[in-house]
């Protein structure tokens, strides 16, 4: 922002913080391919944390060092890149941009105090990035925008700043403005002029990066004219957010506002989350030490982004739910830390990335681990779990390296080794005073994949492997469906699904085979019917004799199975009537026409016969089952399919396509309503068999901007032509 020089941190040394005021926690947000990881590396190089552009000593990148990320050429997990600038430790939280890994993004938002939105000058801003901006706005998180890919042939910084203003400044366009303009060099053969420096709008200075490091000079007359054209609007935008209400009148009256006042007001407005500067950045050229705009960005982060001390106090309770006073960011306060990410290291085992909100975390001390699962787990809440565990080594990650730390003060982040019982979202606190933080919101996984162990050896390890996956990633859910008897892995999308299976295979040595996912179908009688079950056998010795007659009639949906005894005269002895019911219910559970459980019928035992010697419990169970099967042969058996109630949230422009898509899935729209500016909630009832891949297909229909939740509504008859296809399946 200004012309101040700063000393970078030294390569090979872990940045440390001895107090919360010397920490900045910043999450990098943006769509896949926007350049978040490249930006993190460029900032690390400028801060002196790297020995050469984008690499640490072992040749790995500082963020995407996971082998899976290398193979996929895409970030799939939250990565911490700590750097030091001007005596301030900056924790850069690099998040995946792909929608399937939104759980990693939310973990980054939880751990951060401010956000850098990274947007590509060549690709623009997608709907998912706008949605995250709105979420940050709703909670008051300070934000700034960084424009990347300025080297692209079609990149236009001026146009991009206008797009940012439209996308992010809907409430106040003058709150989203650039701090710098690009300084361009001679155009190349393709006609594109490379950006070689920045024109500082507040300082009226030129920051020239053409030599590999920032060099400052005064602007020439043409450059000064460009600066002054944009400077007035920026100053008015800053003054509009100033706490000094006289400043605007003084400025409009012709008074020249001094640079320090403007910078101070800018930094306060950014820290409050009311002004959002736009900057630009590019990686360093070969042999250069500083990337374009990286010094200015580090100045903004250290000077304008809030310290952890400015974060609102954190609400806590005891593990049994008793309210306790909210904790503040005080290194001397009670220990309250949260596991924001869990991963596995082949050498040290489980590694937990922890944000300390209060107190100081030290190696080799015993802490209390407690957690209760994460919210929005619509069908399954994990039970409260508690344990005392000894903290292993505290480290600061940098690529594959783990650099040791002697402590982690309130407001800082660190990796903790060997917390074997801790899961993502758990709270660490003093074993003598256990506390529990309110969990953060995570999306419910809605894409199912049924799996089977590939071999007996895999089957023995499958349960433990899946449990470890879910402990690391709370956006995965494992379900043992009691109706279909399938083991189902629920995820956020196909890429998330593939990643889970790859980690299961490579980390835990478990191979699984995908199988078709089944929905829980039911059967019911279409009309009244009668049946006679006769089980009579005499083959020497003790025989078997049981005869029963039943009447079956359909009941309204949701009635289940009702058994009625109307036997008179002792035709079936009282002691064997429960046997008939047991046999009938067992046959109903096995199904009649297509092997699905029978529901919504009343079965009345009307008559029967018994033998004083050969009748038995087993015989009457068999007779009851035979009677029900005979009745099924006399009446149409309807297949019932589960129907889900969908709650779909979409931008207004996609309401039509979404409703059309739902209609194509045999869905019934039961209502629409406004759900905030520019968004609509669509409620519909859709057969579950039609929405197995809806998590993927809604994303396609809405260009990644739609979200939905689902809940079971009821079972209802399946259309005859579809029911026939189900019956034909082996």
PDB file of N, CA and C in Angstrom, residues 137-218:
ATOM      1  N   UNK A 137     -19.604 -12.771   3.951  1.00  0.00           N
ATOM      2  CA  UNK A 137     -20.255 -11.490   4.248  1.00  0.00           C
ATOM      3  C   UNK A 137     -21.230 -11.652   5.404  1.00  0.00           C
ATOM      4  N   UNK A 138     -21.978 -12.743   5.415  1.00  0.00           N
ATOM      5  CA  UNK A 138     -22.992 -12.946   6.448  1.00  0.00           C
ATOM      6  C   UNK A 138     -22.387 -13.064   7.842  1.00  0.00           C
ATOM      7  N   UNK A 139     -21.152 -13.571   7.934  1.00  0.00           N
ATOM      8  CA  UNK A 139     -20.510 -13.696   9.249  1.00  0.00           C
ATOM      9  C   UNK A 139     -19.521 -12.571   9.510  1.00  0.00           C
ATOM     10  N   UNK A 140     -19.419 -11.616   8.556  1.00  0.00           N
ATOM     11  CA  UNK A 140     -18.558 -10.458   8.772  1.00  0.00           C
ATOM     12  C   UNK A 140     -17.078 -10.725   8.618  1.00  0.00           C
ATOM     13  N   UNK A 141     -16.698 -11.771   7.873  1.00  0.00           N
ATOM     14  CA  UNK A 141     -15.273 -12.066   7.699  1.00  0.00           C
ATOM     15  C   UNK A 141     -14.640 -11.063   6.738  1.00  0.00           C
ATOM     16  N   UNK A 142     -13.530 -10.419   7.107  1.00  0.00           N
ATOM     17  CA  UNK A 142     -12.837  -9.509   6.199  1.00  0.00           C
ATOM     18  C   UNK A 142     -12.370 -10.242   4.944  1.00  0.00           C
ATOM     19  N   UNK A 143     -12.436  -9.545   3.806  1.00  0.00           N
ATOM     20  CA  UNK A 143     -12.096 -10.163   2.523  1.00  0.00           C
ATOM     21  C   UNK A 143     -11.346  -9.171   1.642  1.00  0.00           C
ATOM     22  N   UNK A 144     -10.457  -9.714   0.825  1.00  0.00           N
ATOM     23  CA  UNK A 144      -9.806  -8.959  -0.245  1.00  0.00           C
ATOM     24  C   UNK A 144      -9.783  -9.852  -1.472  1.00  0.00           C
ATOM     25  N   UNK A 145      -9.563  -9.250  -2.632  1.00  0.00           N
ATOM     26  CA  UNK A 145      -9.583  -9.996  -3.892  1.00  0.00           C
ATOM     27  C   UNK A 145      -8.222  -9.888  -4.556  1.00  0.00           C
ATOM     28  N   UNK A 146      -7.739 -11.010  -5.076  1.00  0.00           N
ATOM     29  CA  UNK A 146      -6.474 -11.055  -5.799  1.00  0.00           C
ATOM     30  C   UNK A 146      -6.752 -11.558  -7.208  1.00  0.00           C
ATOM     31  N   UNK A 147      -6.370 -10.791  -8.206  1.00  0.00           N
ATOM     32  CA  UNK A 147      -6.552 -11.177  -9.603  1.00  0.00           C
ATOM     33  C   UNK A 147      -5.278 -11.849 -10.092  1.00  0.00           C
ATOM     34  N   UNK A 148      -5.421 -13.046 -10.652  1.00  0.00           N
ATOM     35  CA  UNK A 148      -4.278 -13.811 -11.144  1.00  0.00           C
ATOM     36  C   UNK A 148      -4.389 -14.016 -12.653  1.00  0.00           C
ATOM     37  N   UNK A 149      -3.425 -14.737 -13.200  1.00  0.00           N
ATOM     38  CA  UNK A 149      -3.402 -15.097 -14.629  1.00  0.00           C
ATOM     39  C   UNK A 149      -3.420 -13.851 -15.527  1.00  0.00           C
ATOM     40  N   UNK A 150      -2.706 -12.829 -15.088  1.00  0.00           N
ATOM     41  CA  UNK A 150      -2.623 -11.614 -15.901  1.00  0.00           C
ATOM     42  C   UNK A 150      -1.834 -11.842 -17.182  1.00  0.00           C
ATOM     43  N   UNK A 151      -1.073 -12.943 -17.217  1.00  0.00           N
ATOM     44  CA  UNK A 151      -0.271 -13.229 -18.415  1.00  0.00           C
ATOM     45  C   UNK A 151      -1.101 -13.823 -19.548  1.00  0.00           C
ATOM     46  N   UNK A 152      -2.356 -14.211 -19.254  1.00  0.00           N
ATOM     47  CA  UNK A 152      -3.197 -14.810 -20.288  1.00  0.00           C
ATOM     48  C   UNK A 152      -3.478 -13.805 -21.400  1.00  0.00           C
ATOM     49  N   UNK A 153      -3.583 -14.311 -22.611  1.00  0.00           N
ATOM     50  CA  UNK A 153      -3.742 -13.433 -23.778  1.00  0.00           C
ATOM     51  C   UNK A 153      -5.000 -12.577 -23.680  1.00  0.00           C
ATOM     52  N   UNK A 154      -6.066 -13.139 -23.120  1.00  0.00           N
ATOM     53  CA  UNK A 154      -7.321 -12.377 -23.053  1.00  0.00           C
ATOM     54  C   UNK A 154      -7.544 -11.698 -21.704  1.00  0.00           C
ATOM     55  N   UNK A 155      -6.515 -11.660 -20.862  1.00  0.00           N
ATOM     56  CA  UNK A 155      -6.659 -11.047 -19.541  1.00  0.00           C
ATOM     57  C   UNK A 155      -6.824  -9.535 -19.666  1.00  0.00           C
ATOM     58  N   UNK A 156      -7.764  -9.004 -18.919  1.00  0.00           N
ATOM     59  CA  UNK A 156      -8.014  -7.562 -18.916  1.00  0.00           C
ATOM     60  C   UNK A 156      -8.279  -7.159 -17.468  1.00  0.00           C
ATOM     61  N   UNK A 157      -7.297  -6.541 -16.827  1.00  0.00           N
ATOM     62  CA  UNK A 157      -7.409  -6.224 -15.406  1.00  0.00           C
ATOM     63  C   UNK A 157      -8.530  -5.226 -15.137  1.00  0.00           C
ATOM     64  N   UNK A 158      -8.649  -4.224 -15.986  1.00  0.00           N
ATOM     65  CA  UNK A 158      -9.697  -3.226 -15.794  1.00  0.00           C
ATOM     66  C   UNK A 158     -11.076  -3.875 -15.856  1.00  0.00           C
ATOM     67  N   UNK A 159     -11.257  -4.739 -16.840  1.00  0.00           N
ATOM     68  CA  UNK A 159     -12.544  -5.436 -16.954  1.00  0.00           C
ATOM     69  C   UNK A 159     -12.767  -6.345 -15.755  1.00  0.00           C
ATOM     70  N   UNK A 160     -11.690  -6.985 -15.275  1.00  0.00           N
ATOM     71  CA  UNK A 160     -11.829  -7.906 -14.156  1.00  0.00           C
ATOM     72  C   UNK A 160     -12.200  -7.178 -12.866  1.00  0.00           C
ATOM     73  N   UNK A 161     -11.650  -5.987 -12.659  1.00  0.00           N
ATOM     74  CA  UNK A 161     -12.025  -5.241 -11.457  1.00  0.00           C
ATOM     75  C   UNK A 161     -13.496  -4.826 -11.514  1.00  0.00           C
ATOM     76  N   UNK A 162     -13.995  -4.542 -12.721  1.00  0.00           N
ATOM     77  CA  UNK A 162     -15.420  -4.225 -12.863  1.00  0.00           C
ATOM     78  C   UNK A 162     -16.277  -5.449 -12.550  1.00  0.00           C
ATOM     79  N   UNK A 163     -15.842  -6.614 -13.018  1.00  0.00           N
ATOM     80  CA  UNK A 163     -16.567  -7.857 -12.734  1.00  0.00           C
ATOM     81  C   UNK A 163     -16.572  -8.131 -11.235  1.00  0.00           C
ATOM     82  N   UNK A 164     -15.446  -7.896 -10.576  1.00  0.00           N
ATOM     83  CA  UNK A 164     -15.378  -8.081  -9.118  1.00  0.00           C
ATOM     84  C   UNK A 164     -16.346  -7.144  -8.412  1.00  0.00           C
ATOM     85  N   UNK A 165     -16.409  -5.904  -8.890  1.00  0.00           N
ATOM     86  CA  UNK A 165     -17.338  -4.957  -8.281  1.00  0.00           C
ATOM     87  C   UNK A 165     -18.771  -5.396  -8.420  1.00  0.00           C
ATOM     88  N   UNK A 166     -19.122  -5.944  -9.602  1.00  0.00           N
ATOM     89  CA  UNK A 166     -20.491  -6.413  -9.816  1.00  0.00           C
ATOM     90  C   UNK A 166     -20.797  -7.668  -9.004  1.00  0.00           C
ATOM     91  N   UNK A 167     -19.826  -8.586  -8.947  1.00  0.00           N
ATOM     92  CA  UNK A 167     -20.061  -9.864  -8.272  1.00  0.00           C
ATOM     93  C   UNK A 167     -20.021  -9.737  -6.759  1.00  0.00           C
ATOM     94  N   UNK A 168     -19.091  -8.936  -6.245  1.00  0.00           N
ATOM     95  CA  UNK A 168     -18.870  -8.883  -4.802  1.00  0.00           C
ATOM     96  C   UNK A 168     -19.352  -7.577  -4.168  1.00  0.00           C
ATOM     97  N   UNK A 169     -19.706  -6.592  -4.974  1.00  0.00           N
ATOM     98  CA  UNK A 169     -20.094  -5.307  -4.409  1.00  0.00           C
ATOM     99  C   UNK A 169     -21.541  -4.963  -4.662  1.00  0.00           C
ATOM    100  N   UNK A 170     -22.402  -5.985  -4.688  1.00  0.00           N
ATOM    101  CA  UNK A 170     -23.817  -5.739  -4.973  1.00  0.00           C
ATOM    102  C   UNK A 170     -24.425  -4.771  -3.965  1.00  0.00           C
ATOM    103  N   UNK A 171     -24.022  -4.892  -2.689  1.00  0.00           N
ATOM    104  CA  UNK A 171     -24.568  -4.011  -1.658  1.00  0.00           C
ATOM    105  C   UNK A 171     -23.947  -2.613  -1.709  1.00  0.00           C
ATOM    106  N   UNK A 172     -22.660  -2.550  -2.078  1.00  0.00           N
ATOM    107  CA  UNK A 172     -21.952  -1.272  -2.097  1.00  0.00           C
ATOM    108  C   UNK A 172     -20.818  -1.367  -3.116  1.00  0.00           C
ATOM    109  N   UNK A 173     -21.061  -0.967  -4.364  1.00  0.00           N
ATOM    110  CA  UNK A 173     -20.017  -1.081  -5.398  1.00  0.00           C
ATOM    111  C   UNK A 173     -18.739  -0.337  -5.050  1.00  0.00           C
ATOM    112  N   UNK A 174     -18.830   0.739  -4.278  1.00  0.00           N
ATOM    113  CA  UNK A 174     -17.642   1.506  -3.927  1.00  0.00           C
ATOM    114  C   UNK A 174     -16.848   0.870  -2.789  1.00  0.00           C
ATOM    115  N   UNK A 175     -17.277  -0.305  -2.329  1.00  0.00           N
ATOM    116  CA  UNK A 175     -16.525  -1.022  -1.295  1.00  0.00           C
ATOM    117  C   UNK A 175     -15.629  -2.090  -1.901  1.00  0.00           C
ATOM    118  N   UNK A 176     -15.656  -2.244  -3.232  1.00  0.00           N
ATOM    119  CA  UNK A 176     -14.795  -3.213  -3.924  1.00  0.00           C
ATOM    120  C   UNK A 176     -14.052  -2.453  -5.016  1.00  0.00           C
ATOM    121  N   UNK A 177     -12.826  -2.008  -4.706  1.00  0.00           N
ATOM    122  CA  UNK A 177     -12.073  -1.152  -5.625  1.00  0.00           C
ATOM    123  C   UNK A 177     -10.606  -1.558  -5.645  1.00  0.00           C
ATOM    124  N   UNK A 178      -9.936  -1.340  -6.776  1.00  0.00           N
ATOM    125  CA  UNK A 178      -8.515  -1.704  -6.871  1.00  0.00           C
ATOM    126  C   UNK A 178      -7.625  -0.713  -6.120  1.00  0.00           C
ATOM    127  N   UNK A 179      -6.538  -1.247  -5.535  1.00  0.00           N
ATOM    128  CA  UNK A 179      -5.528  -0.401  -4.903  1.00  0.00           C
ATOM    129  C   UNK A 179      -4.403  -0.051  -5.865  1.00  0.00           C
ATOM    130  N   UNK A 180      -4.270  -0.865  -6.920  1.00  0.00           N
ATOM    131  CA  UNK A 180      -3.183  -0.669  -7.869  1.00  0.00           C
ATOM    132  C   UNK A 180      -3.700  -0.850  -9.289  1.00  0.00           C
ATOM    133  N   UNK A 181      -3.006  -0.235 -10.230  1.00  0.00           N
ATOM    134  CA  UNK A 181      -3.245  -0.452 -11.653  1.00  0.00           C
ATOM    135  C   UNK A 181      -2.018  -1.138 -12.244  1.00  0.00           C
ATOM    136  N   UNK A 182      -2.192  -1.906 -13.309  1.00  0.00           N
ATOM    137  CA  UNK A 182      -1.039  -2.590 -13.898  1.00  0.00           C
ATOM    138  C   UNK A 182      -0.158  -1.646 -14.702  1.00  0.00           C
ATOM    139  N   UNK A 183       1.146  -1.854 -14.585  1.00  0.00           N
ATOM    140  CA  UNK A 183       2.123  -1.173 -15.427  1.00  0.00           C
ATOM    141  C   UNK A 183       2.559  -2.184 -16.479  1.00  0.00           C
ATOM    142  N   UNK A 184       2.313  -1.882 -17.729  1.00  0.00           N
ATOM    143  CA  UNK A 184       2.589  -2.845 -18.796  1.00  0.00           C
ATOM    144  C   UNK A 184       3.826  -2.467 -19.587  1.00  0.00           C
ATOM    145  N   UNK A 185       4.486  -3.537 -20.096  1.00  0.00           N
ATOM    146  CA  UNK A 185       5.646  -3.342 -20.935  1.00  0.00           C
ATOM    147  C   UNK A 185       5.274  -3.366 -22.402  1.00  0.00           C
ATOM    148  N   UNK A 186       6.257  -3.402 -23.293  1.00  0.00           N
ATOM    149  CA  UNK A 186       5.978  -3.437 -24.739  1.00  0.00           C
ATOM    150  C   UNK A 186       5.202  -4.698 -25.113  1.00  0.00           C
ATOM    151  N   UNK A 187       4.271  -4.578 -26.033  1.00  0.00           N
ATOM    152  CA  UNK A 187       3.466  -5.712 -26.480  1.00  0.00           C
ATOM    153  C   UNK A 187       4.333  -6.710 -27.229  1.00  0.00           C
ATOM    154  N   UNK A 188       4.016  -8.003 -27.059  1.00  0.00           N
ATOM    155  CA  UNK A 188       4.730  -9.061 -27.743  1.00  0.00           C
ATOM    156  C   UNK A 188       4.171  -9.300 -29.128  1.00  0.00           C
ATOM    157  N   UNK A 189       4.671 -10.351 -29.802  1.00  0.00           N
ATOM    158  CA  UNK A 189       4.190 -10.661 -31.156  1.00  0.00           C
ATOM    159  C   UNK A 189       2.691 -10.942 -31.217  1.00  0.00           C
ATOM    160  N   UNK A 190       2.133 -11.450 -30.100  1.00  0.00           N
ATOM    161  CA  UNK A 190       0.703 -11.751 -30.091  1.00  0.00           C
ATOM    162  C   UNK A 190      -0.141 -10.523 -29.760  1.00  0.00           C
ATOM    163  N   UNK A 191       0.508  -9.387 -29.541  1.00  0.00           N
ATOM    164  CA  UNK A 191      -0.221  -8.166 -29.224  1.00  0.00           C
ATOM    165  C   UNK A 191      -0.505  -7.977 -27.753  1.00  0.00           C
ATOM    166  N   UNK A 192      -0.145  -8.975 -26.926  1.00  0.00           N
ATOM    167  CA  UNK A 192      -0.412  -8.871 -25.488  1.00  0.00           C
ATOM    168  C   UNK A 192       0.750  -8.179 -24.797  1.00  0.00           C
ATOM    169  N   UNK A 193       0.443  -7.160 -23.998  1.00  0.00           N
ATOM    170  CA  UNK A 193       1.470  -6.413 -23.272  1.00  0.00           C
ATOM    171  C   UNK A 193       1.634  -7.009 -21.881  1.00  0.00           C
ATOM    172  N   UNK A 194       2.810  -7.510 -21.506  1.00  0.00           N
ATOM    173  CA  UNK A 194       3.003  -8.115 -20.189  1.00  0.00           C
ATOM    174  C   UNK A 194       2.960  -7.065 -19.082  1.00  0.00           C
ATOM    175  N   UNK A 195       2.488  -7.472 -17.916  1.00  0.00           N
ATOM    176  CA  UNK A 195       2.456  -6.593 -16.751  1.00  0.00           C
ATOM    177  C   UNK A 195       3.810  -6.672 -16.069  1.00  0.00           C
ATOM    178  N   UNK A 196       4.471  -5.551 -15.917  1.00  0.00           N
ATOM    179  CA  UNK A 196       5.814  -5.522 -15.336  1.00  0.00           C
ATOM    180  C   UNK A 196       5.876  -4.798 -13.995  1.00  0.00           C
ATOM    181  N   UNK A 197       4.785  -4.179 -13.604  1.00  0.00           N
ATOM    182  CA  UNK A 197       4.791  -3.460 -12.340  1.00  0.00           C
ATOM    183  C   UNK A 197       3.409  -2.960 -11.977  1.00  0.00           C
ATOM    184  N   UNK A 198       3.341  -2.181 -10.896  1.00  0.00           N
ATOM    185  CA  UNK A 198       2.075  -1.675 -10.373  1.00  0.00           C
ATOM    186  C   UNK A 198       2.145  -0.168 -10.203  1.00  0.00           C
ATOM    187  N   UNK A 199       1.009   0.458 -10.411  1.00  0.00           N
ATOM    188  CA  UNK A 199       0.858   1.887 -10.148  1.00  0.00           C
ATOM    189  C   UNK A 199       0.054   2.041  -8.861  1.00  0.00           C
ATOM    190  N   UNK A 200       0.718   2.532  -7.810  1.00  0.00           N
ATOM    191  CA  UNK A 200       0.059   2.670  -6.518  1.00  0.00           C
ATOM    192  C   UNK A 200      -0.879   3.860  -6.499  1.00  0.00           C
ATOM    193  N   UNK A 201      -2.186   3.598  -6.301  1.00  0.00           N
ATOM    194  CA  UNK A 201      -3.161   4.682  -6.361  1.00  0.00           C
ATOM    195  C   UNK A 201      -3.078   5.597  -5.148  1.00  0.00           C
ATOM    196  N   UNK A 202      -2.819   5.063  -3.981  1.00  0.00           N
ATOM    197  CA  UNK A 202      -2.738   5.909  -2.791  1.00  0.00           C
ATOM    198  C   UNK A 202      -1.382   6.606  -2.700  1.00  0.00           C
ATOM    199  N   UNK A 203      -0.311   5.844  -2.912  1.00  0.00           N
ATOM    200  CA  UNK A 203       1.034   6.401  -2.724  1.00  0.00           C
ATOM    201  C   UNK A 203       1.501   7.241  -3.899  1.00  0.00           C
ATOM    202  N   UNK A 204       0.850   7.105  -5.065  1.00  0.00           N
ATOM    203  CA  UNK A 204       1.296   7.743  -6.318  1.00  0.00           C
ATOM    204  C   UNK A 204       2.745   7.354  -6.632  1.00  0.00           C
ATOM    205  N   UNK A 205       3.057   6.092  -6.400  1.00  0.00           N
ATOM    206  CA  UNK A 205       4.379   5.578  -6.695  1.00  0.00           C
ATOM    207  C   UNK A 205       4.266   4.412  -7.669  1.00  0.00           C
ATOM    208  N   UNK A 206       5.322   4.194  -8.437  1.00  0.00           N
ATOM    209  CA  UNK A 206       5.394   3.064  -9.360  1.00  0.00           C
ATOM    210  C   UNK A 206       6.228   1.973  -8.707  1.00  0.00           C
ATOM    211  N   UNK A 207       5.662   0.752  -8.672  1.00  0.00           N
ATOM    212  CA  UNK A 207       6.374  -0.410  -8.144  1.00  0.00           C
ATOM    213  C   UNK A 207       6.766  -1.281  -9.336  1.00  0.00           C
ATOM    214  N   UNK A 208       8.037  -1.247  -9.674  1.00  0.00           N
ATOM    215  CA  UNK A 208       8.529  -1.910 -10.882  1.00  0.00           C
ATOM    216  C   UNK A 208       9.132  -3.268 -10.509  1.00  0.00           C
ATOM    217  N   UNK A 209       8.569  -4.349 -11.097  1.00  0.00           N
ATOM    218  CA  UNK A 209       9.055  -5.704 -10.820  1.00  0.00           C
ATOM    219  C   UNK A 209       9.855  -6.275 -11.988  1.00  0.00           C
ATOM    220  N   UNK A 210      10.146  -5.489 -12.977  1.00  0.00           N
ATOM    221  CA  UNK A 210      10.797  -6.018 -14.169  1.00  0.00           C
ATOM    222  C   UNK A 210      12.192  -6.554 -13.879  1.00  0.00           C
ATOM    223  N   UNK A 211      12.808  -6.133 -12.784  1.00  0.00           N
ATOM    224  CA  UNK A 211      14.147  -6.608 -12.448  1.00  0.00           C
ATOM    225  C   UNK A 211      14.166  -7.814 -11.538  1.00  0.00           C
ATOM    226  N   UNK A 212      13.005  -8.382 -11.231  1.00  0.00           N
ATOM    227  CA  UNK A 212      12.964  -9.561 -10.359  1.00  0.00           C
ATOM    228  C   UNK A 212      12.665  -9.245  -8.914  1.00  0.00           C
ATOM    229  N   UNK A 213      12.820  -7.986  -8.491  1.00  0.00           N
ATOM    230  CA  UNK A 213      12.437  -7.538  -7.156  1.00  0.00           C
ATOM    231  C   UNK A 213      11.792  -6.167  -7.297  1.00  0.00           C
ATOM    232  N   UNK A 214      10.970  -5.824  -6.328  1.00  0.00           N
ATOM    233  CA  UNK A 214      10.272  -4.546  -6.416  1.00  0.00           C
ATOM    234  C   UNK A 214      11.243  -3.375  -6.289  1.00  0.00           C
ATOM    235  N   UNK A 215      11.144  -2.474  -7.237  1.00  0.00           N
ATOM    236  CA  UNK A 215      11.894  -1.215  -7.182  1.00  0.00           C
ATOM    237  C   UNK A 215      10.894  -0.077  -7.330  1.00  0.00           C
ATOM    238  N   UNK A 216      11.012   0.947  -6.509  1.00  0.00           N
ATOM    239  CA  UNK A 216      10.049   2.045  -6.521  1.00  0.00           C
ATOM    240  C   UNK A 216      10.633   3.280  -7.201  1.00  0.00           C
ATOM    241  N   UNK A 217       9.749   3.992  -7.865  1.00  0.00           N
ATOM    242  CA  UNK A 217      10.143   5.254  -8.501  1.00  0.00           C
ATOM    243  C   UNK A 217       8.913   6.139  -8.615  1.00  0.00           C
ATOM    244  N   UNK A 218       9.166   7.419  -8.965  1.00  0.00           N
ATOM    245  CA  UNK A 218       8.067   8.342  -9.217  1.00  0.00           C
ATOM    246  C   UNK A 218       7.468   8.064 -10.598  1.00  0.00           C
TER     247      UNK A 218
END
